[in-house]
CSV table of C-alpha atoms in Angstrom, one decimal:
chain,number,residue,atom,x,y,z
G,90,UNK,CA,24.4,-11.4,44.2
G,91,UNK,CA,20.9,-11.9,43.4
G,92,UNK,CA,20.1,-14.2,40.1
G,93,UNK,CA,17.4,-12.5,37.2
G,94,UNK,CA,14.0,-12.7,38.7
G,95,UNK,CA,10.8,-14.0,36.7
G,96,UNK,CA,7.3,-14.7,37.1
G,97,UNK,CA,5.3,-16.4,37.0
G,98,UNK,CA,6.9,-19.5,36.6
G,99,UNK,CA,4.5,-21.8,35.2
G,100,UNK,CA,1.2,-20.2,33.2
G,101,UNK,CA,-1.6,-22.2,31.4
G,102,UNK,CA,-3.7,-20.7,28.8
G,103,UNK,CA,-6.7,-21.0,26.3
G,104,UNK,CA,-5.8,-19.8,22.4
G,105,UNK,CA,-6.6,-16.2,22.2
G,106,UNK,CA,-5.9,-15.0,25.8
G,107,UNK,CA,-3.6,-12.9,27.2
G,108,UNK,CA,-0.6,-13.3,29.0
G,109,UNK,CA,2.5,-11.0,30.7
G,110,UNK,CA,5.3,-12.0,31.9
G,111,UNK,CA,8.0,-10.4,34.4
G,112,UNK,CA,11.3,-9.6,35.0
G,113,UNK,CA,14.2,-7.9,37.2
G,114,UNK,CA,17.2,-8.1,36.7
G,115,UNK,CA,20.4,-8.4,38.2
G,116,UNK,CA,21.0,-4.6,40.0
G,117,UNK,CA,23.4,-2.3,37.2
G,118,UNK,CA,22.9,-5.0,33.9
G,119,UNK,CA,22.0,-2.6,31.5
G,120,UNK,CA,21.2,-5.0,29.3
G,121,UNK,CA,17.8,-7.3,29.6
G,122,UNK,CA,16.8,-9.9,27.0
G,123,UNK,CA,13.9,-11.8,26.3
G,124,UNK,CA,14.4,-15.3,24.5
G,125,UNK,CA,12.1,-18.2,23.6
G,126,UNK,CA,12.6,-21.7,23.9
G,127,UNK,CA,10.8,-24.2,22.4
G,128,UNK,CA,10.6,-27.6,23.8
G,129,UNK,CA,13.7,-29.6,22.4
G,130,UNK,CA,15.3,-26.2,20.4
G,131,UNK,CA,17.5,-23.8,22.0
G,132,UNK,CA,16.7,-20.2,22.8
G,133,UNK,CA,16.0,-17.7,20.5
G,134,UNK,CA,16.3,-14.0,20.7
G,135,UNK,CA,12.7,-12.4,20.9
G,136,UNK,CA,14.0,-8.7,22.1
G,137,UNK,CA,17.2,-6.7,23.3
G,138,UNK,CA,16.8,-3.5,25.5
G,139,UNK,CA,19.9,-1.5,26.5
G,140,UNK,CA,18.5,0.2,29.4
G,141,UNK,CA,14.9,1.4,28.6
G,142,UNK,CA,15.8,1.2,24.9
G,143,UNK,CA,15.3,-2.0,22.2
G,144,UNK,CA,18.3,-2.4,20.4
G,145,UNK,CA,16.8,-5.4,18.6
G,146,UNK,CA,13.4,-6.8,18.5
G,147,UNK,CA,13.6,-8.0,14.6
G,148,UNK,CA,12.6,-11.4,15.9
G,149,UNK,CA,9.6,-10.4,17.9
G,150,UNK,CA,6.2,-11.0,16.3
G,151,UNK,CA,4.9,-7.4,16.7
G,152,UNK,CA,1.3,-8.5,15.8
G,153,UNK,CA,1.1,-10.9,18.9
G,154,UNK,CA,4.2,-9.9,21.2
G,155,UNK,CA,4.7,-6.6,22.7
G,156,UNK,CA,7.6,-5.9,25.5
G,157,UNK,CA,8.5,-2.6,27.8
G,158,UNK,CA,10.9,-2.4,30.6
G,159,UNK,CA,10.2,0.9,32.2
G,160,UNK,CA,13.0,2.9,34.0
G,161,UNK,CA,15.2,0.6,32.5
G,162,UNK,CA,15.3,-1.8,35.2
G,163,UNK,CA,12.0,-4.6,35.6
G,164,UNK,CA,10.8,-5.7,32.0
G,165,UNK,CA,7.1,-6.8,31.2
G,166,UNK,CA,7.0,-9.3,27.7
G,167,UNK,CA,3.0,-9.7,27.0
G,168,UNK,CA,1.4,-12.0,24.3
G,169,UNK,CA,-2.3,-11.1,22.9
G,170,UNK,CA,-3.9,-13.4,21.7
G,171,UNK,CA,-2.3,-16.1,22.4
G,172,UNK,CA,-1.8,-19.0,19.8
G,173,UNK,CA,-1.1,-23.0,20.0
G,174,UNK,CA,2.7,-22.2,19.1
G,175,UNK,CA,3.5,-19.8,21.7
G,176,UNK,CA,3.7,-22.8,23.6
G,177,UNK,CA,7.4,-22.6,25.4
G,178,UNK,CA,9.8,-20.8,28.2
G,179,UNK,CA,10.2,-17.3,28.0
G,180,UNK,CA,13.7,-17.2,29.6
G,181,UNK,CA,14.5,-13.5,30.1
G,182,UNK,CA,18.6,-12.6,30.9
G,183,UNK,CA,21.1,-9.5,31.8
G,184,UNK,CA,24.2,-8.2,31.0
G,185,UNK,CA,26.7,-5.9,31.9
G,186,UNK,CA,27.3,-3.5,28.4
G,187,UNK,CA,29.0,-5.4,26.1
G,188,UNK,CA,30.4,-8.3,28.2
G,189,UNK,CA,27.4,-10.8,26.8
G,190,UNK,CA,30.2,-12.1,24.5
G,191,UNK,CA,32.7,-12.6,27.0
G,192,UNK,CA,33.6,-14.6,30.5
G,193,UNK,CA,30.9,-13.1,31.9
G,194,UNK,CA,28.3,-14.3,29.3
G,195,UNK,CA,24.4,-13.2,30.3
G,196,UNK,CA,22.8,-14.6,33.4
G,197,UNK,CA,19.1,-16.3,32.4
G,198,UNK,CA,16.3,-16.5,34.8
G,199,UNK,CA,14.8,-19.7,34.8
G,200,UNK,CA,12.3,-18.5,32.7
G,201,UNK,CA,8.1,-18.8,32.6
G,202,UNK,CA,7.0,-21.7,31.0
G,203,UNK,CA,3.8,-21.4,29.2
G,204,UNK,CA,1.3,-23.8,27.7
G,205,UNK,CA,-1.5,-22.7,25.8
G,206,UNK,CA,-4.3,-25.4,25.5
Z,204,UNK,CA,19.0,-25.1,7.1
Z,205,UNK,CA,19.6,-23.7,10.5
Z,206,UNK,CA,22.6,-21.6,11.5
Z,207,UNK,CA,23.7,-23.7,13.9
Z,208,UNK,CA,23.5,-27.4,14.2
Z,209,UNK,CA,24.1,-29.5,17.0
Z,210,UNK,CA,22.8,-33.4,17.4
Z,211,UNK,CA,19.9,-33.5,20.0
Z,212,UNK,CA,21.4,-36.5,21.5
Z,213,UNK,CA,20.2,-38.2,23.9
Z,214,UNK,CA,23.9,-39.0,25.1
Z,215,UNK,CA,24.2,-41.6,27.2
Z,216,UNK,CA,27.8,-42.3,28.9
Z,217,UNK,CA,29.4,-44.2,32.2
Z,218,UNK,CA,30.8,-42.1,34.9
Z,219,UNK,CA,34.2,-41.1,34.4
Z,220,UNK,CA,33.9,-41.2,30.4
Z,221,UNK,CA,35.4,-38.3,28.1
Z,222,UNK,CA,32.3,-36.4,26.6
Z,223,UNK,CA,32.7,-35.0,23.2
Z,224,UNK,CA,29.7,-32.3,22.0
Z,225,UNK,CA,29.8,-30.6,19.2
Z,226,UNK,CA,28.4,-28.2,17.0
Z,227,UNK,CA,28.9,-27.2,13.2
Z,228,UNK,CA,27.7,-23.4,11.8
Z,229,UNK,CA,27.2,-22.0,8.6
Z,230,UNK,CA,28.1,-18.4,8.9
Z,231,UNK,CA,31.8,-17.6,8.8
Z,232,UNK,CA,30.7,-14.3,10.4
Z,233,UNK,CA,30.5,-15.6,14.0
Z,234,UNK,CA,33.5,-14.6,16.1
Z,235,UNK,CA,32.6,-15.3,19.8
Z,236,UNK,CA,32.0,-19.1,20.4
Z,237,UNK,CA,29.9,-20.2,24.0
Z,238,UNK,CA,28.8,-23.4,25.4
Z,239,UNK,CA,25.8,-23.5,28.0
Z,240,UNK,CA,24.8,-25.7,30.6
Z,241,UNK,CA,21.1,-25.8,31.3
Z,242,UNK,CA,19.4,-28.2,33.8
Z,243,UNK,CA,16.2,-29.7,34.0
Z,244,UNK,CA,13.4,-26.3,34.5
Z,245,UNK,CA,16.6,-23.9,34.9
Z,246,UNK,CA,17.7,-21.4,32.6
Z,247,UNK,CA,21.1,-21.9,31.0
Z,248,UNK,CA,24.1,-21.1,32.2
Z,249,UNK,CA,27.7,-20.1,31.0
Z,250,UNK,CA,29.9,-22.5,30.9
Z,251,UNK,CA,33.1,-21.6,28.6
Z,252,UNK,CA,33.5,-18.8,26.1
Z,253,UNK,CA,36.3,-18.7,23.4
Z,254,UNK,CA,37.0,-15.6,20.6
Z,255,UNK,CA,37.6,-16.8,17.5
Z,256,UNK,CA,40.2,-20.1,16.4
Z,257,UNK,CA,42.1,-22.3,19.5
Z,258,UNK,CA,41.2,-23.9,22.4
Z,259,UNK,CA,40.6,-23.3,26.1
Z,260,UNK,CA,40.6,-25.2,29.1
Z,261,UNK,CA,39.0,-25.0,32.2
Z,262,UNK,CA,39.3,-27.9,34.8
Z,263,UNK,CA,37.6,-30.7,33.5
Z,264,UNK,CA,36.0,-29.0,30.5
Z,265,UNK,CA,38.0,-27.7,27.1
Z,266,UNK,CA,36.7,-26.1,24.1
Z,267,UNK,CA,37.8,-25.7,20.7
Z,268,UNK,CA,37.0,-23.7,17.9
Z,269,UNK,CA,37.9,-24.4,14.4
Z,270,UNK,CA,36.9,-22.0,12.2
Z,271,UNK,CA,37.9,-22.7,9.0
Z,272,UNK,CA,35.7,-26.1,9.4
Z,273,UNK,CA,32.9,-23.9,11.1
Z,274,UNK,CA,32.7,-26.8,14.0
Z,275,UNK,CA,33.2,-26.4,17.8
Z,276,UNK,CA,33.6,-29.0,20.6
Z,277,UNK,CA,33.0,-29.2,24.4
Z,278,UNK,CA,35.0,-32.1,25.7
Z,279,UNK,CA,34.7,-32.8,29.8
Z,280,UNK,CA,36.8,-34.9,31.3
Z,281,UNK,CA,36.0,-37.4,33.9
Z,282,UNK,CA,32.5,-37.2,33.5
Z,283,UNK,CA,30.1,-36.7,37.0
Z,284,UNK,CA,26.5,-37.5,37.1
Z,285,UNK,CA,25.8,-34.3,38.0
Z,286,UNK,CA,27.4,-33.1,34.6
Z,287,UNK,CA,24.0,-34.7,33.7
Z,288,UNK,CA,22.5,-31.8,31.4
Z,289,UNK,CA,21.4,-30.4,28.1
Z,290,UNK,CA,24.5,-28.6,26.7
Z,291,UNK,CA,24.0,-25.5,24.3
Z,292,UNK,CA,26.4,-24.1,21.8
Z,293,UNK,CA,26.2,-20.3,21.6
Z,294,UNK,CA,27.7,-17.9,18.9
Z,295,UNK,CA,27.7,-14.4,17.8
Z,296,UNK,CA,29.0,-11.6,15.8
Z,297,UNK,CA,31.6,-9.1,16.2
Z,298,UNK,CA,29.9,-6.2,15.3
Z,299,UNK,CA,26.1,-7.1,16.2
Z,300,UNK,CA,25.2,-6.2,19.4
Z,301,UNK,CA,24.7,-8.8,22.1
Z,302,UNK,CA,22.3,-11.3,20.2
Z,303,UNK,CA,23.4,-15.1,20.9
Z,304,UNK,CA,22.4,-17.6,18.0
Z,305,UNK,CA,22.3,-21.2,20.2
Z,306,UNK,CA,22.0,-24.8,18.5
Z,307,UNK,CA,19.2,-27.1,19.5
Z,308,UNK,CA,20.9,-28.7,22.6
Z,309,UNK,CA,22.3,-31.9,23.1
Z,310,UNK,CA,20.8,-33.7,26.5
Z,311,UNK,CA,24.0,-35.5,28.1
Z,312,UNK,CA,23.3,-38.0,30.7
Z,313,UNK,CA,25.8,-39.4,32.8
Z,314,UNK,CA,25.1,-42.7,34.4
Z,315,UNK,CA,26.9,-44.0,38.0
């Protein structure tokens, strides 16, 4: 079984430019989420879609941060502008419905890492 | 304060030592209790789930929950190098979706 697909894998940006991200995930996770990691912290939840829907982005900064995932399959996460603090790995993962709190648990990409200078 | 605390570590620990992580919580809401396993540029990965109270075991690795102390552990047993990682506790609720609230990470390193 394939893993969760993203790219790029490494990005380097000036403040105030723009940046996308992508992801697949693994074939029939209906689930895709986007988290953020901050160097030293663990993740933290950015956006949930369930299929093509978001079932949470409370977390996302909507002024900056923006996230689709067409066909409810690949998912794009864009930043613009960019700011010092963005600075971290965007992991994205999937799920199967409802088995993210379970044995199965999500399965991350090993997620973009971006530094904006 | 943060949700979920966990000490950033580093650990440092001989081969075949006992490993004890922990983490400690604040809300009494969380039902579904995860520890994580990420390696160096690699995204984490699951590496035992419990619901609620008790304790599980999986070959050299066994969780416990407590919940009326809001703490869980990660013990492994017989420690390898390659057990040589950053370790995330994970938690969520019953009724909230999917969302995972981790802890910091402690970085575990295993020495030959």
């Amino acid at each position: 079984e394939a893993g969760v697909a993203q790219s790029p894998r490494y990005k380097i940006i000036e403040k105030r430019q723009s940046v996308a991200f992508w992801c697949n995930p693994i074939s029939g996770h209906a689930t895709l989420y986007w988290y953020q990691q901050i160097l030293g912290q663990g993740p933290k939840l950015l956006i949930q879609f369930q299929n093509n829907g978001v079932v949470d982005d409370s977390q996302l900064p909507k002024d900056r941060f923006s996230a689709e995932r067409l066909k409810g399959v690949d998912s794009t996460l864009k930043i613009q502008p960019a700011k010092l603090e963005d600075s971290a790995v965007y992991l994205c993962a999937s799920s199967l419905v409802g088995t993210a709190n379970s044995n199965y648990g999500y399965t991350f990409g090993s997620g973009t890492r971006l530094t904006v200078v | 304060q943060k949700e979920v605390e966990q000490d950033p570590g580093p650990l440092s620990v001989p081969e075949g030592a006992i490993v004890s992580l922990n983490c400690t919580y604040s809300n009494s809401a969380f039902q579904y209790f995860m520890w994580y396993r990420q390696y160096s540029r690699k995204g984490p990965e699951l590496l035992m789930y419990t619901y609620s109270s008790g304790n599980k075991e999986d070959g050299r690795f066994t969780a416990q929950v407590d919940k009326s102390s809001k703490y869980i552990s990660l013990f492994i047993r017989d420690s390898q190098p390659s057990d040589s990682a950053t370790y995330l506790c994970a938690m969520s609720y019953s009724n909230a979706g999917n969302m995972l609230t981790f802890g910091g990470g402690t970085r575990l390193m295993v020495k030959p």
